[in-house]
């Protein structure tokens, strides 16, 4: 108080307020009030013409005996002092652990959100690629059961494939397809990997075919190798592949009206697209049958020499004869003595075997029909998500045989409906082979929605049950966040005071009407949101199938809550300081900035919904403007807080928490869209979701 | 709630200065309703209340000014009044007291009791 007053007032007030000294805040407030009274009286007496001495003496006399005042004041405040003493000790004991817990909690959320942002900048999301070990690990980690995980892992291991197929083939010796599949699995370690698909004939040879003599010389080398290396199926495999390549050719219709007479139709994925079906037919039946004969040798082969030391020499000998056949990729691998030169051979062999299988089915329509029915049955089983291990193995088997089925149905039965069904089943089984059952189910649902499957490698949408449950947890956390803002501010602020050797203060805690208004301001938007969500189902949607109304409602809810929280907190604090919060020009400017920023943000999202499907581009001017306005608002808010709350620096954390509160849904949204569009995050951006999936699996 | 053993009563017995006009035992119980009545008009600070009572009663009711505040604080604790610091035109901070809805109800009740008591007493006492 700037007014000058006699020193005797201090002496008198020291006596009158002495019992309240145990509570510094009560003591200070009571003393301030009593001093104000004494000074008012003193000045009034001076104004009436009293001398300084008389005014001092009369004011003291009118005030009364200070010891009596002290006793009565203590009597009035006794219970309050005791309650505050208990509360203060409770806060001292509980604040530190609470603050640490909150800081850890907030830090974890900030870390997660920043990880998403960093990931969006530095990580390129890619579709599923079986060659990507990290991608495979992701799918293995998402497998709902151990069997499915093994199933996925098995796609990369020939040994696993043989282990899968051997007991099935032993139980069903009459099943030729199963026996053939076992032989293939034994013979082609790379079959189940994706490599062989990706280098199928990058460009087709235009050079003339090798002569019969050249072929005979090459095959004589292979036959000699069989003798010197008995039991190794490698040489028969090479012979079969060469013969199949020579005997099978793509079918190119001479005109649009020509009926496609095909032996086998190839449809396979490349990246995220599907190449158009390519029909093939046998151009040289004699060579084709010879190739089949060599392939049957694999059934009795003991092993395939994956080291293939003789292979390099073999290729060197064969190269002059076969160079006109080898495509660019094969030649390059040959030069490198790479065992991967098997890849084009493998494709040749597979195509030959599928054609042979199709011919067998053609001669046995009952078997083809049974296979088709079994395929449909397996599809239904898998769509229910409850196939056993054997059925999963059969599904894997039919992944191959369905290629043959569709060729048969297309070329012989001319049943396009069945062809489409088989194609769809093949795609689904393909996905089931590579992903897991839940993704497979999601694909079926998408297909049932009439959209058709354009990309079986996408996880869009991911399994609805899993993501919805996970996100409900995250959004439940968001709902609690608003309450934690106030509590966190109090806790952290108290720790700051404790660290700065300032005791816990009740001075700025809202109470009475202020506390009521603050509570209403905090809870009212949430109540409105809950009420609206009961009226509008779109607001209730959660998970990745979130709707724009829900997004906007979340922003409105959190923005309104934050705004009211700030306004009412500021008003409460200012009222305690004898000041009043009025919407004068600076505050009006603050409100306008807030509204303008929100309007731009919302309009941007409405006008450019594609930004929700991509990381926000820095070239987006509205984003810049929005960030600028938000930053301006934050700066003004901090400046205002510094000016008005300088006596309580801990409360500066309120705008910081408010900013965090506003950022959280934005980051979550980015995270969700990243998850939505990504099938294989190459960085572990979603540890919480991943852990959740593992736990539920 | 004002009860017979309320601490407000024990406090207000010492609020009034000794006066030939009204002995303390006669004034007992009137202090809190007076404060509430003043605050029902408008928010006031302590010194303002003292001067207003002095002016309106012609000096017949004189308070020991220092002991006014324990009673005000107690009334605030009991929820009948509330307070807030305001800045005056002279740039001075003063603690203003405001009556609450509960305080208004209590004032109405106490005023009716006092009028009834005065009427009853008048019928018993000589002119």
PDB file of C-alpha atoms in Angstrom, chain A residues 254-431:
ATOM      1  CA  UNK A 254      -4.707 -62.140 -83.595  1.00  0.00           C
ATOM      2  CA  UNK A 255      -7.791 -59.964 -83.346  1.00  0.00           C
ATOM      3  CA  UNK A 256     -10.302 -58.726 -80.823  1.00  0.00           C
ATOM      4  CA  UNK A 257     -12.782 -61.352 -81.860  1.00  0.00           C
ATOM      5  CA  UNK A 258     -10.466 -64.299 -81.560  1.00  0.00           C
ATOM      6  CA  UNK A 259     -11.409 -66.683 -78.793  1.00  0.00           C
ATOM      7  CA  UNK A 260      -8.687 -66.893 -76.187  1.00  0.00           C
ATOM      8  CA  UNK A 261      -7.598 -70.504 -76.238  1.00  0.00           C
ATOM      9  CA  UNK A 262      -5.282 -70.656 -73.332  1.00  0.00           C
ATOM     10  CA  UNK A 263      -3.669 -73.306 -71.269  1.00  0.00           C
ATOM     11  CA  UNK A 264      -3.041 -71.163 -68.298  1.00  0.00           C
ATOM     12  CA  UNK A 265      -3.764 -67.622 -67.215  1.00  0.00           C
ATOM     13  CA  UNK A 266      -1.283 -65.756 -65.164  1.00  0.00           C
ATOM     14  CA  UNK A 267      -2.345 -62.982 -62.876  1.00  0.00           C
ATOM     15  CA  UNK A 268      -0.012 -61.739 -60.248  1.00  0.00           C
ATOM     16  CA  UNK A 269       0.653 -58.667 -58.245  1.00  0.00           C
ATOM     17  CA  UNK A 270       3.445 -56.269 -58.834  1.00  0.00           C
ATOM     18  CA  UNK A 271       3.859 -53.700 -56.162  1.00  0.00           C
ATOM     19  CA  UNK A 272       0.437 -52.343 -55.382  1.00  0.00           C
ATOM     20  CA  UNK A 273      -1.002 -53.120 -58.792  1.00  0.00           C
ATOM     21  CA  UNK A 274      -2.168 -56.169 -60.592  1.00  0.00           C
ATOM     22  CA  UNK A 275      -0.959 -56.832 -64.007  1.00  0.00           C
ATOM     23  CA  UNK A 276      -3.538 -57.772 -66.502  1.00  0.00           C
ATOM     24  CA  UNK A 277      -4.046 -61.511 -66.893  1.00  0.00           C
ATOM     25  CA  UNK A 278      -1.621 -62.983 -69.365  1.00  0.00           C
ATOM     26  CA  UNK A 279      -2.731 -66.100 -71.196  1.00  0.00           C
ATOM     27  CA  UNK A 280      -0.256 -68.787 -72.052  1.00  0.00           C
ATOM     28  CA  UNK A 281      -0.418 -71.887 -74.155  1.00  0.00           C
ATOM     29  CA  UNK A 282       1.801 -74.797 -75.025  1.00  0.00           C
ATOM     30  CA  UNK A 283       3.413 -74.182 -78.382  1.00  0.00           C
ATOM     31  CA  UNK A 284       5.571 -77.318 -78.488  1.00  0.00           C
ATOM     32  CA  UNK A 285       3.824 -80.287 -76.842  1.00  0.00           C
ATOM     33  CA  UNK A 286       6.830 -82.583 -77.352  1.00  0.00           C
ATOM     34  CA  UNK A 287       9.241 -80.385 -75.489  1.00  0.00           C
ATOM     35  CA  UNK A 288       6.581 -79.734 -72.873  1.00  0.00           C
ATOM     36  CA  UNK A 289       6.108 -83.437 -72.151  1.00  0.00           C
ATOM     37  CA  UNK A 290       9.884 -83.853 -71.887  1.00  0.00           C
ATOM     38  CA  UNK A 291       9.953 -81.058 -69.392  1.00  0.00           C
ATOM     39  CA  UNK A 292       7.259 -82.796 -67.350  1.00  0.00           C
ATOM     40  CA  UNK A 293       9.307 -85.961 -67.387  1.00  0.00           C
ATOM     41  CA  UNK A 294      12.276 -84.128 -65.965  1.00  0.00           C
ATOM     42  CA  UNK A 295      10.064 -82.522 -63.385  1.00  0.00           C
ATOM     43  CA  UNK A 296       8.833 -85.938 -62.212  1.00  0.00           C
ATOM     44  CA  UNK A 297      12.409 -86.753 -61.352  1.00  0.00           C
ATOM     45  CA  UNK A 298      12.095 -84.236 -58.575  1.00  0.00           C
ATOM     46  CA  UNK A 299       9.641 -86.515 -56.805  1.00  0.00           C
ATOM     47  CA  UNK A 300      12.482 -88.938 -56.167  1.00  0.00           C
ATOM     48  CA  UNK A 301      15.175 -86.352 -55.623  1.00  0.00           C
ATOM     49  CA  UNK A 302      16.756 -86.446 -52.218  1.00  0.00           C
ATOM     50  CA  UNK A 303      17.708 -82.819 -51.992  1.00  0.00           C
ATOM     51  CA  UNK A 304      18.292 -79.655 -53.917  1.00  0.00           C
ATOM     52  CA  UNK A 305      21.822 -78.400 -53.590  1.00  0.00           C
ATOM     53  CA  UNK A 306      21.195 -74.858 -52.524  1.00  0.00           C
ATOM     54  CA  UNK A 307      24.956 -74.244 -52.417  1.00  0.00           C
ATOM     55  CA  UNK A 308      25.033 -75.296 -56.045  1.00  0.00           C
ATOM     56  CA  UNK A 309      28.717 -75.053 -56.510  1.00  0.00           C
ATOM     57  CA  UNK A 310      28.446 -76.992 -59.728  1.00  0.00           C
ATOM     58  CA  UNK A 311      25.784 -74.617 -60.925  1.00  0.00           C
ATOM     59  CA  UNK A 312      28.179 -71.855 -61.826  1.00  0.00           C
ATOM     60  CA  UNK A 313      30.184 -74.173 -64.008  1.00  0.00           C
ATOM     61  CA  UNK A 314      26.991 -75.592 -65.349  1.00  0.00           C
ATOM     62  CA  UNK A 315      25.752 -72.228 -66.392  1.00  0.00           C
ATOM     63  CA  UNK A 316      29.068 -71.390 -67.929  1.00  0.00           C
ATOM     64  CA  UNK A 317      28.747 -74.450 -70.098  1.00  0.00           C
ATOM     65  CA  UNK A 318      25.125 -73.855 -70.867  1.00  0.00           C
ATOM     66  CA  UNK A 319      25.346 -70.163 -71.433  1.00  0.00           C
ATOM     67  CA  UNK A 320      26.529 -70.238 -75.029  1.00  0.00           C
ATOM     68  CA  UNK A 321      23.586 -72.398 -75.914  1.00  0.00           C
ATOM     69  CA  UNK A 322      20.978 -70.708 -73.800  1.00  0.00           C
ATOM     70  CA  UNK A 323      22.124 -67.121 -74.015  1.00  0.00           C
ATOM     71  CA  UNK A 324      19.469 -66.350 -76.525  1.00  0.00           C
ATOM     72  CA  UNK A 325      16.857 -67.476 -74.047  1.00  0.00           C
ATOM     73  CA  UNK A 326      18.146 -65.885 -70.903  1.00  0.00           C
ATOM     74  CA  UNK A 327      16.624 -62.587 -70.180  1.00  0.00           C
ATOM     75  CA  UNK A 328      18.635 -59.638 -69.041  1.00  0.00           C
ATOM     76  CA  UNK A 329      18.107 -60.353 -65.395  1.00  0.00           C
ATOM     77  CA  UNK A 330      19.125 -63.970 -65.792  1.00  0.00           C
ATOM     78  CA  UNK A 331      22.244 -63.031 -67.709  1.00  0.00           C
ATOM     79  CA  UNK A 332      23.273 -60.583 -65.055  1.00  0.00           C
ATOM     80  CA  UNK A 333      22.768 -63.164 -62.350  1.00  0.00           C
ATOM     81  CA  UNK A 334      24.627 -65.687 -64.401  1.00  0.00           C
ATOM     82  CA  UNK A 335      27.574 -63.393 -64.667  1.00  0.00           C
ATOM     83  CA  UNK A 336      27.519 -62.988 -60.935  1.00  0.00           C
ATOM     84  CA  UNK A 337      27.330 -66.739 -60.421  1.00  0.00           C
ATOM     85  CA  UNK A 338      24.300 -65.944 -58.431  1.00  0.00           C
ATOM     86  CA  UNK A 339      22.105 -68.701 -57.233  1.00  0.00           C
ATOM     87  CA  UNK A 340      19.206 -66.325 -57.732  1.00  0.00           C
ATOM     88  CA  UNK A 341      19.390 -67.170 -61.375  1.00  0.00           C
ATOM     89  CA  UNK A 342      16.976 -69.827 -60.303  1.00  0.00           C
ATOM     90  CA  UNK A 343      14.246 -67.261 -60.197  1.00  0.00           C
ATOM     91  CA  UNK A 344      13.330 -67.189 -63.872  1.00  0.00           C
ATOM     92  CA  UNK A 345      13.810 -70.910 -63.965  1.00  0.00           C
ATOM     93  CA  UNK A 346      11.445 -71.312 -61.106  1.00  0.00           C
ATOM     94  CA  UNK A 347       8.812 -69.290 -62.880  1.00  0.00           C
ATOM     95  CA  UNK A 348       9.208 -71.423 -65.907  1.00  0.00           C
ATOM     96  CA  UNK A 349       8.880 -74.573 -63.929  1.00  0.00           C
ATOM     97  CA  UNK A 350       5.879 -73.345 -62.039  1.00  0.00           C
ATOM     98  CA  UNK A 351       4.151 -72.291 -65.208  1.00  0.00           C
ATOM     99  CA  UNK A 352       4.828 -75.659 -66.725  1.00  0.00           C
ATOM    100  CA  UNK A 353       3.531 -77.529 -63.735  1.00  0.00           C
ATOM    101  CA  UNK A 354       0.422 -75.399 -63.573  1.00  0.00           C
ATOM    102  CA  UNK A 355      -0.292 -76.022 -67.209  1.00  0.00           C
ATOM    103  CA  UNK A 356       0.139 -79.724 -66.658  1.00  0.00           C
ATOM    104  CA  UNK A 357      -2.168 -79.559 -63.701  1.00  0.00           C
ATOM    105  CA  UNK A 358      -4.723 -77.662 -65.727  1.00  0.00           C
ATOM    106  CA  UNK A 359      -4.580 -80.365 -68.359  1.00  0.00           C
ATOM    107  CA  UNK A 360      -5.176 -82.990 -65.741  1.00  0.00           C
ATOM    108  CA  UNK A 361      -8.153 -81.090 -64.441  1.00  0.00           C
ATOM    109  CA  UNK A 362      -9.478 -80.694 -67.913  1.00  0.00           C
ATOM    110  CA  UNK A 363      -9.507 -84.412 -68.223  1.00  0.00           C
ATOM    111  CA  UNK A 364     -11.153 -84.723 -64.846  1.00  0.00           C
ATOM    112  CA  UNK A 365     -13.925 -82.124 -64.487  1.00  0.00           C
ATOM    113  CA  UNK A 366     -15.162 -83.754 -61.293  1.00  0.00           C
ATOM    114  CA  UNK A 367     -11.830 -83.118 -59.635  1.00  0.00           C
ATOM    115  CA  UNK A 368     -11.852 -79.512 -60.842  1.00  0.00           C
ATOM    116  CA  UNK A 369     -15.301 -78.987 -59.437  1.00  0.00           C
ATOM    117  CA  UNK A 370     -14.328 -80.561 -56.144  1.00  0.00           C
ATOM    118  CA  UNK A 371     -11.307 -78.339 -55.949  1.00  0.00           C
ATOM    119  CA  UNK A 372     -13.416 -75.289 -56.649  1.00  0.00           C
ATOM    120  CA  UNK A 373     -15.864 -76.296 -53.944  1.00  0.00           C
ATOM    121  CA  UNK A 374     -13.072 -76.885 -51.485  1.00  0.00           C
ATOM    122  CA  UNK A 375     -11.625 -73.538 -52.369  1.00  0.00           C
ATOM    123  CA  UNK A 376     -14.945 -71.853 -51.668  1.00  0.00           C
ATOM    124  CA  UNK A 377     -15.250 -73.810 -48.445  1.00  0.00           C
ATOM    125  CA  UNK A 378     -11.845 -72.679 -47.317  1.00  0.00           C
ATOM    126  CA  UNK A 379     -12.699 -69.125 -48.176  1.00  0.00           C
ATOM    127  CA  UNK A 380     -15.753 -69.326 -45.979  1.00  0.00           C
ATOM    128  CA  UNK A 381     -13.776 -70.857 -43.159  1.00  0.00           C
ATOM    129  CA  UNK A 382     -11.133 -68.216 -43.313  1.00  0.00           C
ATOM    130  CA  UNK A 383     -13.681 -65.453 -43.573  1.00  0.00           C
ATOM    131  CA  UNK A 384     -15.008 -66.622 -40.225  1.00  0.00           C
ATOM    132  CA  UNK A 385     -11.523 -66.352 -38.849  1.00  0.00           C
ATOM    133  CA  UNK A 386     -11.542 -69.839 -37.411  1.00  0.00           C
ATOM    134  CA  UNK A 387      -9.634 -72.189 -39.658  1.00  0.00           C
ATOM    135  CA  UNK A 388      -7.449 -74.765 -38.050  1.00  0.00           C
ATOM    136  CA  UNK A 389      -3.862 -75.337 -39.012  1.00  0.00           C
ATOM    137  CA  UNK A 390      -4.624 -77.961 -41.586  1.00  0.00           C
ATOM    138  CA  UNK A 391      -7.168 -75.745 -43.246  1.00  0.00           C
ATOM    139  CA  UNK A 392      -4.662 -72.959 -43.322  1.00  0.00           C
ATOM    140  CA  UNK A 393      -2.244 -75.325 -44.993  1.00  0.00           C
ATOM    141  CA  UNK A 394      -4.856 -76.222 -47.546  1.00  0.00           C
ATOM    142  CA  UNK A 395      -5.487 -72.564 -48.129  1.00  0.00           C
ATOM    143  CA  UNK A 396      -1.832 -72.134 -48.876  1.00  0.00           C
ATOM    144  CA  UNK A 397      -1.987 -75.059 -51.243  1.00  0.00           C
ATOM    145  CA  UNK A 398      -4.934 -73.627 -53.072  1.00  0.00           C
ATOM    146  CA  UNK A 399      -3.159 -70.378 -53.390  1.00  0.00           C
ATOM    147  CA  UNK A 400      -1.210 -72.155 -56.091  1.00  0.00           C
ATOM    148  CA  UNK A 401      -3.824 -74.434 -57.450  1.00  0.00           C
ATOM    149  CA  UNK A 402      -6.380 -71.668 -57.787  1.00  0.00           C
ATOM    150  CA  UNK A 403      -4.249 -70.278 -60.549  1.00  0.00           C
ATOM    151  CA  UNK A 404      -4.886 -73.473 -62.397  1.00  0.00           C
ATOM    152  CA  UNK A 405      -8.546 -73.483 -61.520  1.00  0.00           C
ATOM    153  CA  UNK A 406      -9.135 -70.067 -62.898  1.00  0.00           C
ATOM    154  CA  UNK A 407      -7.315 -70.966 -66.070  1.00  0.00           C
ATOM    155  CA  UNK A 408      -9.378 -74.076 -66.446  1.00  0.00           C
ATOM    156  CA  UNK A 409     -12.629 -72.337 -65.791  1.00  0.00           C
ATOM    157  CA  UNK A 410     -11.771 -69.481 -68.076  1.00  0.00           C
ATOM    158  CA  UNK A 411     -10.557 -71.488 -70.989  1.00  0.00           C
ATOM    159  CA  UNK A 412     -12.765 -74.562 -70.825  1.00  0.00           C
ATOM    160  CA  UNK A 413     -15.938 -73.736 -69.019  1.00  0.00           C
ATOM    161  CA  UNK A 414     -16.258 -70.197 -70.323  1.00  0.00           C
ATOM    162  CA  UNK A 415     -17.872 -69.397 -67.036  1.00  0.00           C
ATOM    163  CA  UNK A 416     -16.900 -65.835 -66.365  1.00  0.00           C
ATOM    164  CA  UNK A 417     -18.854 -65.639 -63.135  1.00  0.00           C
ATOM    165  CA  UNK A 418     -16.987 -68.606 -61.772  1.00  0.00           C
ATOM    166  CA  UNK A 419     -13.799 -67.119 -63.118  1.00  0.00           C
ATOM    167  CA  UNK A 420     -14.408 -63.912 -61.203  1.00  0.00           C
ATOM    168  CA  UNK A 421     -15.227 -65.843 -58.065  1.00  0.00           C
ATOM    169  CA  UNK A 422     -12.094 -67.880 -58.333  1.00  0.00           C
ATOM    170  CA  UNK A 423     -10.072 -64.776 -59.027  1.00  0.00           C
ATOM    171  CA  UNK A 424     -11.474 -63.149 -55.942  1.00  0.00           C
ATOM    172  CA  UNK A 425     -10.841 -66.259 -53.902  1.00  0.00           C
ATOM    173  CA  UNK A 426      -7.303 -66.359 -55.176  1.00  0.00           C
ATOM    174  CA  UNK A 427      -6.719 -62.778 -54.165  1.00  0.00           C
ATOM    175  CA  UNK A 428      -8.190 -63.411 -50.768  1.00  0.00           C
ATOM    176  CA  UNK A 429      -6.121 -66.476 -50.250  1.00  0.00           C
ATOM    177  CA  UNK A 430      -3.124 -64.567 -51.429  1.00  0.00           C
ATOM    178  CA  UNK A 431      -3.770 -62.033 -48.711  1.00  0.00           C
TER     179      UNK A 431
END
